[in-house]
Structures are given as C-alpha cells and as structure tokens.
C-alpha cells in the first residue's frame, strides 16, 4: 500500500543530504496560468512507494531561465522546464507530485548528482507515470491535431477510413504539406536526441 507523501517540505536548507532510498519530489501547487509557480521540495523514500509522475524533458539553454518559488525561496529553472511545469499545473486542480532532475537533484553537489543519475532508471520505474514535455507548440505542429481523430480508425477496414482521409487532405495539397511540416518540426525537437530518452 502506498504511503502518504509528507504534507510539509523539509525544514532548513533547500537541499540536505539524501540517505538510503531517499529522493526528492516536487509538490506543484495549483494556480492560474499567469500566477507565479510555487513548489515545495519534499524528501521521500522510494521504499515507501510514493505516488508521483516523472517528468522527461530537455533542459534547453541553461542560461535562459525563469524564476519559481521553491520552499518559499527564489529558484531559477530553465525556460523549457518552467513551461512544462506551467502546463502541468494548468491540467490539475490540486497539489501534484513529480520528479524532475534539475530541481530534485542538488545540482551543486557533484557526489549526489553522480549517485542520483545512476538511480534514474529506478526512479522512473517507481513513478506511476512518465510525462514527456516536448515544449510549446509551434505554428506547424498545430496541424498535427487534425490527424488525432483519425488515428483510432487506422486499424479497421480501409474502406471505413480511406474516404475520411481523402476528405481530410483531398481539398488542398497545402493541408498535407502543413501536416507533414508539423510532424517534421515535432520530431526535430531536442527531446528526441537526448541520451536519456531510452532509459526514461
């Protein structure tokens, strides 16, 4: 049975040493789209089976940052992670627990970084879900959504989906070209070239 995640962040400094099966989780507090992002850093033991989502994302430019509040302290994260947290917060209406390496691992402690990186497979396997954040939509990628309602029918008889496919793209070659541009734009995202994608 899963134990409850502690209701309060650890007192004192933002990062204290981790022991045994401990990891840190982010408690993402609810808020409106334009509200500042507020999080708590919670220390838990993987042995206790805490319920959390692991966030897979590309860091982006380390010099391009946005501020958040972490345990009531100012903390800067990359713009890509900031956007991912804001989107996740927009999807939930209550406290949400997740693991993201840039925040949950003390980036100023090389020994901890080395140890936690080795444990990433275990961390991802312990999560009840993995969320891949690819970044905000580009104009081209919006066209991909036109295919979403079609994907469920691709495994049935061709006679059922072929007319729909023709109707979707038959009106204009530009429609097909726009959709293809969206697909290529999406798979060119830096997330797909990360070394960690297979492990995560």
mmCIF file of C-alpha atoms in Angstrom:
data_model
loop_
_atom_site.group_PDB
_atom_site.id
_atom_site.type_symbol
_atom_site.label_atom_id
_atom_site.label_comp_id
_atom_site.label_asym_id
_atom_site.label_seq_id
_atom_site.Cartn_x
_atom_site.Cartn_y
_atom_site.Cartn_z
ATOM 1 C CA UNK A 1 0.000 0.000 0.000
ATOM 2 C CA UNK A 2 1.285 3.455 -0.913
ATOM 3 C CA UNK A 3 2.198 5.726 1.968
ATOM 4 C CA UNK A 4 1.064 9.328 2.012
ATOM 5 C CA UNK A 5 3.605 11.872 0.896
ATOM 6 C CA UNK A 6 4.642 14.198 3.754
ATOM 7 C CA UNK A 7 2.478 17.309 3.891
ATOM 8 C CA UNK A 8 5.318 19.701 4.684
ATOM 9 C CA UNK A 9 8.677 20.309 2.995
ATOM 10 C CA UNK A 10 11.833 19.505 4.914
ATOM 11 C CA UNK A 11 12.796 22.398 7.229
ATOM 12 C CA UNK A 12 16.095 24.240 6.889
ATOM 13 C CA UNK A 13 18.241 24.499 3.752
ATOM 14 C CA UNK A 14 16.735 23.758 0.372
ATOM 15 C CA UNK A 15 18.919 20.686 -0.072
ATOM 16 C CA UNK A 16 20.023 18.332 2.673
ATOM 17 C CA UNK A 17 21.898 15.068 2.064
ATOM 18 C CA UNK A 18 19.845 12.118 0.827
ATOM 19 C CA UNK A 19 20.162 8.728 2.504
ATOM 20 C CA UNK A 20 19.325 5.149 1.573
ATOM 21 C CA UNK A 21 16.351 5.068 -0.821
ATOM 22 C CA UNK A 22 15.517 8.769 -0.434
ATOM 23 C CA UNK A 23 14.717 11.045 -3.338
ATOM 24 C CA UNK A 24 13.173 14.486 -3.528
ATOM 25 C CA UNK A 25 9.812 15.220 -5.111
ATOM 26 C CA UNK A 26 8.320 18.483 -6.253
ATOM 27 C CA UNK A 27 4.892 19.362 -4.938
ATOM 28 C CA UNK A 28 3.493 21.648 -7.618
ATOM 29 C CA UNK A 29 0.944 23.947 -6.057
ATOM 30 C CA UNK A 30 -2.206 24.831 -8.027
ATOM 31 C CA UNK A 31 -2.604 28.247 -9.576
ATOM 32 C CA UNK A 32 -3.948 30.191 -12.535
ATOM 33 C CA UNK A 33 -1.982 30.389 -15.799
ATOM 34 C CA UNK A 34 -0.306 33.716 -15.051
ATOM 35 C CA UNK A 35 0.293 33.060 -11.340
ATOM 36 C CA UNK A 36 3.904 32.614 -10.220
ATOM 37 C CA UNK A 37 4.876 28.949 -9.997
ATOM 38 C CA UNK A 38 5.147 27.819 -6.382
ATOM 39 C CA UNK A 39 6.576 24.431 -5.408
ATOM 40 C CA UNK A 40 7.686 22.563 -2.318
ATOM 41 C CA UNK A 41 10.595 20.151 -2.256
ATOM 42 C CA UNK A 42 9.650 17.011 -0.333
ATOM 43 C CA UNK A 43 12.020 14.214 0.712
ATOM 44 C CA UNK A 44 10.546 10.710 0.423
ATOM 45 C CA UNK A 45 11.779 7.104 0.414
ATOM 46 C CA UNK A 46 11.242 5.078 -2.739
ATOM 47 C CA UNK A 47 10.788 2.052 -0.496
ATOM 48 C CA UNK A 48 7.564 3.664 0.733
ATOM 49 C CA UNK A 49 6.188 3.704 -2.827
ATOM 50 C CA UNK A 50 5.237 7.385 -3.068
ATOM 51 C CA UNK A 51 2.862 8.256 -5.892
ATOM 52 C CA UNK A 52 4.472 10.659 -8.350
ATOM 53 C CA UNK A 53 4.978 11.400 -12.032
ATOM 54 C CA UNK A 54 8.465 11.548 -13.541
ATOM 55 C CA UNK A 55 8.998 14.400 -15.984
ATOM 56 C CA UNK A 56 11.088 13.710 -19.072
ATOM 57 C CA UNK A 57 12.186 16.867 -20.863
ATOM 58 C CA UNK A 58 15.136 18.614 -22.495
ATOM 59 C CA UNK A 59 16.809 21.224 -20.312
ATOM 60 C CA UNK A 60 17.299 23.765 -23.079
ATOM 61 C CA UNK A 61 19.612 26.755 -22.715
ATOM 62 C CA UNK A 62 20.921 26.721 -19.124
ATOM 63 C CA UNK A 63 21.427 30.487 -19.283
ATOM 64 C CA UNK A 64 17.804 31.150 -20.288
ATOM 65 C CA UNK A 65 15.893 30.897 -17.012
ATOM 66 C CA UNK A 66 12.648 31.805 -15.296
ATOM 67 C CA UNK A 67 12.114 32.183 -11.534
ATOM 68 C CA UNK A 68 9.886 29.975 -9.418
ATOM 69 C CA UNK A 69 9.344 29.769 -5.666
ATOM 70 C CA UNK A 70 10.756 26.583 -4.141
ATOM 71 C CA UNK A 71 10.159 26.073 -0.406
ATOM 72 C CA UNK A 72 9.381 29.812 -0.279
ATOM 73 C CA UNK A 73 12.801 30.604 -1.750
ATOM 74 C CA UNK A 74 13.553 32.107 -5.150
ATOM 75 C CA UNK A 75 14.891 29.486 -7.541
ATOM 76 C CA UNK A 76 15.715 29.751 -11.252
ATOM 77 C CA UNK A 77 14.938 26.970 -13.739
ATOM 78 C CA UNK A 78 15.310 26.745 -17.494
ATOM 79 C CA UNK A 79 12.526 28.187 -19.623
ATOM 80 C CA UNK A 80 11.650 24.750 -21.022
ATOM 81 C CA UNK A 81 11.145 23.284 -17.551
ATOM 82 C CA UNK A 82 9.206 26.386 -16.492
ATOM 83 C CA UNK A 83 6.840 25.959 -19.441
ATOM 84 C CA UNK A 84 6.392 22.269 -18.645
ATOM 85 C CA UNK A 85 5.529 22.970 -15.010
ATOM 86 C CA UNK A 86 3.071 25.656 -16.034
ATOM 87 C CA UNK A 87 1.328 23.306 -18.468
ATOM 88 C CA UNK A 88 1.162 20.529 -15.863
ATOM 89 C CA UNK A 89 -0.252 22.927 -13.298
ATOM 90 C CA UNK A 90 -2.874 24.035 -15.803
ATOM 91 C CA UNK A 91 -4.042 20.411 -16.130
ATOM 92 C CA UNK A 92 -4.581 19.704 -12.422
ATOM 93 C CA UNK A 93 -6.658 21.366 -9.746
ATOM 94 C CA UNK A 94 -4.785 20.154 -6.676
ATOM 95 C CA UNK A 95 -1.265 19.580 -5.402
ATOM 96 C CA UNK A 96 0.660 17.461 -7.875
ATOM 97 C CA UNK A 97 3.817 15.469 -7.112
ATOM 98 C CA UNK A 98 6.527 14.984 -9.682
ATOM 99 C CA UNK A 99 10.206 14.289 -10.131
ATOM 100 C CA UNK A 100 12.346 16.464 -12.401
ATOM 101 C CA UNK A 101 16.107 16.093 -12.251
ATOM 102 C CA UNK A 102 17.053 19.781 -12.451
ATOM 103 C CA UNK A 103 15.152 20.510 -9.243
ATOM 104 C CA UNK A 104 15.081 17.202 -7.377
ATOM 105 C CA UNK A 105 18.836 16.630 -7.652
ATOM 106 C CA UNK A 106 21.125 19.128 -5.940
ATOM 107 C CA UNK A 107 22.956 20.447 -8.986
ATOM 108 C CA UNK A 108 25.633 21.969 -6.757
ATOM 109 C CA UNK A 109 26.623 18.607 -5.262
ATOM 110 C CA UNK A 110 28.672 16.515 -7.709
ATOM 111 C CA UNK A 111 28.611 13.433 -5.485
ATOM 112 C CA UNK A 112 24.839 13.498 -5.195
ATOM 113 C CA UNK A 113 24.475 14.110 -8.921
ATOM 114 C CA UNK A 114 26.602 11.064 -9.731
ATOM 115 C CA UNK A 115 24.638 8.833 -7.353
ATOM 116 C CA UNK A 116 21.194 10.060 -8.404
ATOM 117 C CA UNK A 117 21.984 9.750 -12.117
ATOM 118 C CA UNK A 118 22.808 6.073 -11.563
ATOM 119 C CA UNK A 119 19.398 5.687 -9.863
ATOM 120 C CA UNK A 120 17.362 7.359 -12.609
ATOM 121 C CA UNK A 121 16.151 4.057 -14.057
ATOM 122 C CA UNK A 122 14.886 3.037 -10.617
ATOM 123 C CA UNK A 123 13.222 6.423 -10.141
ATOM 124 C CA UNK A 124 11.423 6.259 -13.484
ATOM 125 C CA UNK A 125 10.328 2.673 -12.855
ATOM 126 C CA UNK A 126 8.944 3.704 -9.456
ATOM 127 C CA UNK A 127 6.817 6.504 -10.923
ATOM 128 C CA UNK A 128 3.179 5.697 -11.653
ATOM 129 C CA UNK A 129 3.532 7.632 -14.892
ATOM 130 C CA UNK A 130 6.078 9.418 -17.069
ATOM 131 C CA UNK A 131 5.204 12.710 -18.716
ATOM 132 C CA UNK A 132 7.296 13.749 -21.726
ATOM 133 C CA UNK A 133 7.418 17.508 -22.194
ATOM 134 C CA UNK A 134 8.499 18.378 -25.728
ATOM 135 C CA UNK A 135 7.922 22.125 -25.487
ATOM 136 C CA UNK A 136 5.253 24.579 -26.577
ATOM 137 C CA UNK A 137 3.540 24.045 -29.913
ATOM 138 C CA UNK A 138 4.890 25.743 -32.991
ATOM 139 C CA UNK A 139 2.561 27.011 -35.686
ATOM 140 C CA UNK A 140 3.371 23.984 -37.855
ATOM 141 C CA UNK A 141 2.714 21.457 -35.118
ATOM 142 C CA UNK A 142 -0.844 22.638 -34.566
ATOM 143 C CA UNK A 143 -1.691 20.968 -37.894
ATOM 144 C CA UNK A 144 -0.878 17.566 -36.398
ATOM 145 C CA UNK A 145 -4.027 17.783 -34.311
ATOM 146 C CA UNK A 146 -6.048 17.286 -37.467
ATOM 147 C CA UNK A 147 -4.844 13.683 -37.502
ATOM 148 C CA UNK A 148 -5.776 12.888 -33.911
ATOM 149 C CA UNK A 149 -9.374 11.912 -34.595
ATOM 150 C CA UNK A 150 -8.230 9.680 -37.447
ATOM 151 C CA UNK A 151 -5.642 7.594 -35.618
ATOM 152 C CA UNK A 152 -8.238 5.455 -33.818
ATOM 153 C CA UNK A 153 -9.637 4.190 -37.106
ATOM 154 C CA UNK A 154 -6.424 3.194 -38.878
ATOM 155 C CA UNK A 155 -6.598 -0.456 -37.763
ATOM 156 C CA UNK A 156 -10.096 -1.068 -39.072
ATOM 157 C CA UNK A 157 -11.199 -1.766 -42.638
ATOM 158 C CA UNK A 158 -9.619 0.623 -45.121
ATOM 159 C CA UNK A 159 -13.000 1.312 -46.710
ATOM 160 C CA UNK A 160 -14.061 2.985 -43.481
ATOM 161 C CA UNK A 161 -11.160 5.406 -43.116
ATOM 162 C CA UNK A 162 -9.979 5.946 -46.704
ATOM 163 C CA UNK A 163 -12.845 8.330 -47.620
ATOM 164 C CA UNK A 164 -12.227 10.247 -44.391
ATOM 165 C CA UNK A 165 -8.520 10.538 -45.210
ATOM 166 C CA UNK A 166 -9.402 11.802 -48.691
ATOM 167 C CA UNK A 167 -11.818 14.316 -47.206
ATOM 168 C CA UNK A 168 -9.188 15.466 -44.736
ATOM 169 C CA UNK A 169 -6.460 16.124 -47.296
ATOM 170 C CA UNK A 170 -8.232 15.981 -50.664
ATOM 171 C CA UNK A 171 -9.278 19.602 -50.627
ATOM 172 C CA UNK A 172 -5.775 21.005 -50.766
ATOM 173 C CA UNK A 173 -2.234 19.719 -51.092
ATOM 174 C CA UNK A 174 -1.294 22.509 -48.701
ATOM 175 C CA UNK A 175 -3.147 20.691 -45.901
ATOM 176 C CA UNK A 176 -0.964 17.613 -46.321
ATOM 177 C CA UNK A 177 2.209 19.678 -46.622
ATOM 178 C CA UNK A 178 1.323 21.630 -43.468
ATOM 179 C CA UNK A 179 0.704 18.433 -41.544
ATOM 180 C CA UNK A 180 3.988 16.929 -42.775
ATOM 181 C CA UNK A 181 5.809 20.115 -41.768
ATOM 182 C CA UNK A 182 4.269 19.779 -38.328
ATOM 183 C CA UNK A 183 5.453 16.188 -37.967
ATOM 184 C CA UNK A 184 8.989 17.077 -39.046
ATOM 185 C CA UNK A 185 9.006 20.068 -36.690
ATOM 186 C CA UNK A 186 7.896 17.856 -33.818
ATOM 187 C CA UNK A 187 10.463 15.086 -34.321
ATOM 188 C CA UNK A 188 13.233 17.666 -34.694
ATOM 189 C CA UNK A 189 12.716 18.656 -31.059
ATOM 190 C CA UNK A 190 15.825 18.288 -28.912
ATOM 191 C CA UNK A 191 13.991 15.815 -26.619
ATOM 192 C CA UNK A 192 14.254 13.112 -29.290
ATOM 193 C CA UNK A 193 18.046 13.368 -29.440
ATOM 194 C CA UNK A 194 18.631 13.171 -25.673
ATOM 195 C CA UNK A 195 20.815 10.329 -24.421
ATOM 196 C CA UNK A 196 18.384 9.656 -21.560
ATOM 197 C CA UNK A 197 15.218 9.129 -23.625
ATOM 198 C CA UNK A 198 15.573 5.332 -23.867
ATOM 199 C CA UNK A 199 16.274 4.981 -20.141
ATOM 200 C CA UNK A 200 13.363 7.218 -19.208
#
